[in-house]
CSV table of C-alpha atoms in Angstrom, one decimal:
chain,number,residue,atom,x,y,z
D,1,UNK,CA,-7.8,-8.0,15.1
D,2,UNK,CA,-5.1,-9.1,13.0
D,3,UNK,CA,-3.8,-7.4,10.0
D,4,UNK,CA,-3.9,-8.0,6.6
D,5,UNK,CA,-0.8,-9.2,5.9
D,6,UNK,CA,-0.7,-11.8,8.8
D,7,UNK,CA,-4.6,-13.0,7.7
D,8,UNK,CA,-5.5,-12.8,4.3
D,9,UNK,CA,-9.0,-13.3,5.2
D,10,UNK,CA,-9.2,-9.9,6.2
D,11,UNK,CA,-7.2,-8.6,2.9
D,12,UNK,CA,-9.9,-10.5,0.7
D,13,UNK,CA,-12.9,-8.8,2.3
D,14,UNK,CA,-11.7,-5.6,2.4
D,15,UNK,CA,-10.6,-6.0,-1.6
D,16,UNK,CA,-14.1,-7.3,-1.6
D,17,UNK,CA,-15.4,-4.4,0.0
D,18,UNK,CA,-13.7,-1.6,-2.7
D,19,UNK,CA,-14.9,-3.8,-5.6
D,20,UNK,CA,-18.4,-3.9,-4.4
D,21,UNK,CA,-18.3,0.3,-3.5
D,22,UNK,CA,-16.9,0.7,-7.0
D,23,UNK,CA,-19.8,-1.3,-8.5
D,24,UNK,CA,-22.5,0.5,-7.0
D,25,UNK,CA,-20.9,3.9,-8.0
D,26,UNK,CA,-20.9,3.2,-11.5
D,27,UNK,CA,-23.1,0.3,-12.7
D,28,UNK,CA,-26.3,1.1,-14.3
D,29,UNK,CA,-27.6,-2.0,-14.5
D,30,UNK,CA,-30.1,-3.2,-11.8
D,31,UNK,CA,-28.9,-6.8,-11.9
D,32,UNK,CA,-25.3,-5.9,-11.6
D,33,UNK,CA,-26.2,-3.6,-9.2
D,34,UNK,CA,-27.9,-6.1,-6.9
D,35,UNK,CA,-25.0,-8.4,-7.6
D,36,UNK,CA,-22.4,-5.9,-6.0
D,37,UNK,CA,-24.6,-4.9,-3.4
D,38,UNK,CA,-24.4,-9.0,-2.5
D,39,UNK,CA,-20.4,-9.0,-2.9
D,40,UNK,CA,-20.5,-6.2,-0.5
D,41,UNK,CA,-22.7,-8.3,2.0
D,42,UNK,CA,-20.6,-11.0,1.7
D,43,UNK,CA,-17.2,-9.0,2.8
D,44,UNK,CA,-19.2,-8.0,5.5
D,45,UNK,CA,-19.9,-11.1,6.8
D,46,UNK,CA,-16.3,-12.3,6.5
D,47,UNK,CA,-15.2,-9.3,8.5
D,48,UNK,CA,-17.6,-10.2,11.0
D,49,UNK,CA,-16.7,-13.8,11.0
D,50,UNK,CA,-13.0,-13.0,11.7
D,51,UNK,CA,-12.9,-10.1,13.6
D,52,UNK,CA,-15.6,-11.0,16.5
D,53,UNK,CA,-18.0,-7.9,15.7
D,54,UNK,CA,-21.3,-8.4,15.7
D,55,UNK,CA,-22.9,-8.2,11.7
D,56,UNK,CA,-24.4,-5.2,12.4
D,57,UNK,CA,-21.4,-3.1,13.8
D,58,UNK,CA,-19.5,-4.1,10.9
D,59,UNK,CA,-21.8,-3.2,8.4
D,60,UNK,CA,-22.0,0.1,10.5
D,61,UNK,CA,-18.3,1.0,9.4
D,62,UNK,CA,-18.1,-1.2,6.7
D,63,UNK,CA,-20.8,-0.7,4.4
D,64,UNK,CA,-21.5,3.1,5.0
D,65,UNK,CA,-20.3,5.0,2.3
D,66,UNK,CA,-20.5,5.9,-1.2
D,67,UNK,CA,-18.3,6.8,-4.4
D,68,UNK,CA,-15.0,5.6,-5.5
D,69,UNK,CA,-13.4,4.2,-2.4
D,70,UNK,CA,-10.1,6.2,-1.4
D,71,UNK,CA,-8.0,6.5,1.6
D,72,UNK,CA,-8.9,8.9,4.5
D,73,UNK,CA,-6.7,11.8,6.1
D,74,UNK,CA,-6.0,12.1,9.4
D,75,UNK,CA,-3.6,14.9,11.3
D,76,UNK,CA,-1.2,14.2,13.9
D,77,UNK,CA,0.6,17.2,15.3
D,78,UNK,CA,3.7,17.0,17.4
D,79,UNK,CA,4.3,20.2,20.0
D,80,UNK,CA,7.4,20.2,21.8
D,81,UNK,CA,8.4,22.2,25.2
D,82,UNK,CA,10.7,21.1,27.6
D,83,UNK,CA,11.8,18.0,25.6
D,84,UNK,CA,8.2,16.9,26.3
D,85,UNK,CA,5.4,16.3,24.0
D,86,UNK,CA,2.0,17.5,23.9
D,87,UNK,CA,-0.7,14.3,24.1
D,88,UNK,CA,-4.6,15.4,24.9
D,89,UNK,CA,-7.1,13.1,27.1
D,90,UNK,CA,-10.0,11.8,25.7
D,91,UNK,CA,-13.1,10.3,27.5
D,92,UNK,CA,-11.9,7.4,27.7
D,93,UNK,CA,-9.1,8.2,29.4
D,94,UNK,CA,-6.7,7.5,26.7
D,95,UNK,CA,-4.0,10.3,25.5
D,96,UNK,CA,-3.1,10.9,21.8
D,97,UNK,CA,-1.5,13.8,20.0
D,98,UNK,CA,-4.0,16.3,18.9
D,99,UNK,CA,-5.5,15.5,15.5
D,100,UNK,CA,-8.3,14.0,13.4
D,101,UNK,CA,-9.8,13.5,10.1
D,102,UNK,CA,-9.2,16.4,8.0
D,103,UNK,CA,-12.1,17.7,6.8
D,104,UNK,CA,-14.1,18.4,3.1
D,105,UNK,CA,-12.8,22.1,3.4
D,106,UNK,CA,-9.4,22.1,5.0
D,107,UNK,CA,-6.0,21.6,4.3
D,108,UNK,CA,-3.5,19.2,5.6
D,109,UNK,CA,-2.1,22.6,7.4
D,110,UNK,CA,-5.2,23.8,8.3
D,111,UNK,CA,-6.9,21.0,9.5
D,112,UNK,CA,-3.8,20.2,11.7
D,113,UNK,CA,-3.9,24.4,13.6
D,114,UNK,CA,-7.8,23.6,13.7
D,115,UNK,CA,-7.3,20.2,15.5
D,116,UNK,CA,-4.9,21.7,18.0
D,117,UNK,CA,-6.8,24.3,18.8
D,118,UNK,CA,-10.1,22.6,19.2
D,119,UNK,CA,-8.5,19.6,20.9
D,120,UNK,CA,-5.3,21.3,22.8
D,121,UNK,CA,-6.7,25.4,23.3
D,122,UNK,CA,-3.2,25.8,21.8
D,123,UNK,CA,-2.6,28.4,18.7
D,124,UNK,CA,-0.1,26.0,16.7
D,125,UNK,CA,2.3,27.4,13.5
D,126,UNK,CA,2.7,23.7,11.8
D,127,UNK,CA,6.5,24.0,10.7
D,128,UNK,CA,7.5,20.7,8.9
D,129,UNK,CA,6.1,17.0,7.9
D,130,UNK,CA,7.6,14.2,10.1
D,131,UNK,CA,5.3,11.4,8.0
D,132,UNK,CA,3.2,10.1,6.2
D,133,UNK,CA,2.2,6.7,7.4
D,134,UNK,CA,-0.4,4.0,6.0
D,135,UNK,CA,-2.5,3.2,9.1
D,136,UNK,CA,-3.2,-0.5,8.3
D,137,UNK,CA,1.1,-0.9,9.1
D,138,UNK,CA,1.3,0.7,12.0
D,139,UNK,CA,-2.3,1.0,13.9
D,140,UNK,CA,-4.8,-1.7,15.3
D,141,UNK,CA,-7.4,-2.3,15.1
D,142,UNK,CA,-8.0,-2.5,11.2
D,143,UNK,CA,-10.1,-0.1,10.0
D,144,UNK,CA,-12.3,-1.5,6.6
D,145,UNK,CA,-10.8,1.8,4.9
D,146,UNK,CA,-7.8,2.8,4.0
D,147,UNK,CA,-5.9,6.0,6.3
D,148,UNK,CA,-3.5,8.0,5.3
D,149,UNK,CA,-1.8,9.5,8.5
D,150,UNK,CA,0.3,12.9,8.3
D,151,UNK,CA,2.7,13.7,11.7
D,152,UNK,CA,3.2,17.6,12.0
D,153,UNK,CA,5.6,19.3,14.2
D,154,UNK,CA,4.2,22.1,15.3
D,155,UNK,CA,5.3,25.4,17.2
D,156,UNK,CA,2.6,26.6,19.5
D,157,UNK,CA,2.3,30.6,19.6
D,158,UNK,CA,-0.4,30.6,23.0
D,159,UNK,CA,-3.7,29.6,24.1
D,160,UNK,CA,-5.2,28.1,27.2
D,161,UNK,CA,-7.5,24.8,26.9
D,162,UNK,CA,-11.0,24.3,27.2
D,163,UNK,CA,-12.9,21.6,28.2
D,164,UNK,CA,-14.6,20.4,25.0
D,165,UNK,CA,-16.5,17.5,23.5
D,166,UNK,CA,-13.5,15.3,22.7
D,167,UNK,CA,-10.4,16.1,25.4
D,168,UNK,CA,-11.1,16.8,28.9
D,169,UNK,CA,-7.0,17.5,29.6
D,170,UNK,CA,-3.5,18.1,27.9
D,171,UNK,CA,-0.3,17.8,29.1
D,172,UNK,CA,3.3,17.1,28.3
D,173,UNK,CA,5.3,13.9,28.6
D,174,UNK,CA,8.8,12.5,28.1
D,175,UNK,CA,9.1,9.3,26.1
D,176,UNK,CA,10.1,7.4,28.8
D,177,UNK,CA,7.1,8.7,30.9
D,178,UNK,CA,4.1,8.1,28.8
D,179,UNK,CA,0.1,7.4,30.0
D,180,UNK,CA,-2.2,5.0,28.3
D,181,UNK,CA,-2.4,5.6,24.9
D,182,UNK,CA,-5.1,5.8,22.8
D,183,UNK,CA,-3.2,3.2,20.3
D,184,UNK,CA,-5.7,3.3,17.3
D,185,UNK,CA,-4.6,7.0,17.0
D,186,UNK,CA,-0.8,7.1,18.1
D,187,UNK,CA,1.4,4.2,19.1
D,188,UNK,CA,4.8,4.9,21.3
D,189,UNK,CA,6.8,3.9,18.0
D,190,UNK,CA,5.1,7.2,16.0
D,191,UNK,CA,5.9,9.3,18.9
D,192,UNK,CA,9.3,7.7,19.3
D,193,UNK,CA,9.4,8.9,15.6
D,194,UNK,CA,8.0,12.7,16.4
D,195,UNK,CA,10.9,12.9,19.0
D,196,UNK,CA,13.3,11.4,16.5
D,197,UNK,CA,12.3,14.3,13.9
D,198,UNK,CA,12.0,17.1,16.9
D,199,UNK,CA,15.7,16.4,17.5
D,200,UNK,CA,16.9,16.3,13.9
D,201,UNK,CA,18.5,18.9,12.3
D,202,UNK,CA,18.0,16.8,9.2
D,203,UNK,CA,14.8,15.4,9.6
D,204,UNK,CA,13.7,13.8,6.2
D,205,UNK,CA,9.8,13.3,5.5
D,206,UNK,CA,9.5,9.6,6.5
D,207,UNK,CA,6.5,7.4,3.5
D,208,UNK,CA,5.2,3.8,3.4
């Protein structure tokens, strides 16, 4: 799928789309309310016109939610040993740092020991912010919300993995070695960037 900038289609239904959400979260009025229910329909089937997906999957991911639209958090942490980095396998045999969204009752810190341990087995001590990246510029495929993306290196303290419902494997890699990635997560430019930071001695918080 394209992104916004290079299709504007995409930029107008996803405007579309936080207009609508924003309607039905604080109209009163039954009329408006069916008429933002309609907008939201609409940016729906523009999505689905230009991206390929069937309606149904985009109103899946597109039309789910409720409240004031806002940008989601998602975790990235960075562990280093050997001048190799830590990636985890999923299921579909794609490698990412370990991570995810970070959830109603954590912390960006928290959330990022949690998601190392759950995906990793490792017990991580998050030690500095390499950046804080807006998805939509650096990750396909476009996502109908907006993602806020936080990089954390991270010193590991122990642990052993476990098989568990998301990874099946971890390992570390070189930059010049790297498996499949799982790109909608982590592309080889944002771990070109946690190497970047793990050798700095001045790393400075990178921010779109």
């Amino acid at each position: 799928m394209d992104k916004p900038e290079e299709n504007p289609w995409l930029k107008w239904a996803i405007e579309l789309q936080f207009i609508a959400q924003a309607g039905l979260t604080y109209s009163k009025d039954a009329f408006d309310l069916e008429r933002f229910e309609r907008i939201r329909e609409i940016a729906a089937e523009m999505m689905s016109l230009k991206s390929g997906l069937g309606i149904e999957k985009v109103r899946e991911v597109f039309c789910n939610e409720t409240g004031f639209q806002t940008p989601k958090l998602d975790t990235r942490a960075a562990i280093f040993r050997d001048d190799k980095i830590l990636l985890v396998k999923e299921k579909n045999s794609t490698w990412s740092l370990p991570g995810g969204w970070v959830d109603v009752n954590e912390s960006v810190r928290s959330n990022t020991i949690k998601e190392v341990r759950e995906e990793s087995g490792f017990n991580a001590v998050p030690v500095k912010v390499i950046a804080i990246q807006d998805r939509k510029k650096h990750n396909l495929p476009l996502y109908a919300y907006g993602v806020c993306k936080v990089f954390v290196l991270c010193e590991i303290t122990g642990g052993a993995f476990v098989t568990n419902i998301e990874t099946v494997e971890r390992d570390f890699f070189d930059l010049e070695h790297l498996p499949p990635l799982a790109t909608e997560k982590n592309n080889k430019a944002q771990i070109e960037m946690c190497f970047q930071a793990y050798h700095s001695n001045k790393w400075e918080t990178v921010f779109d």
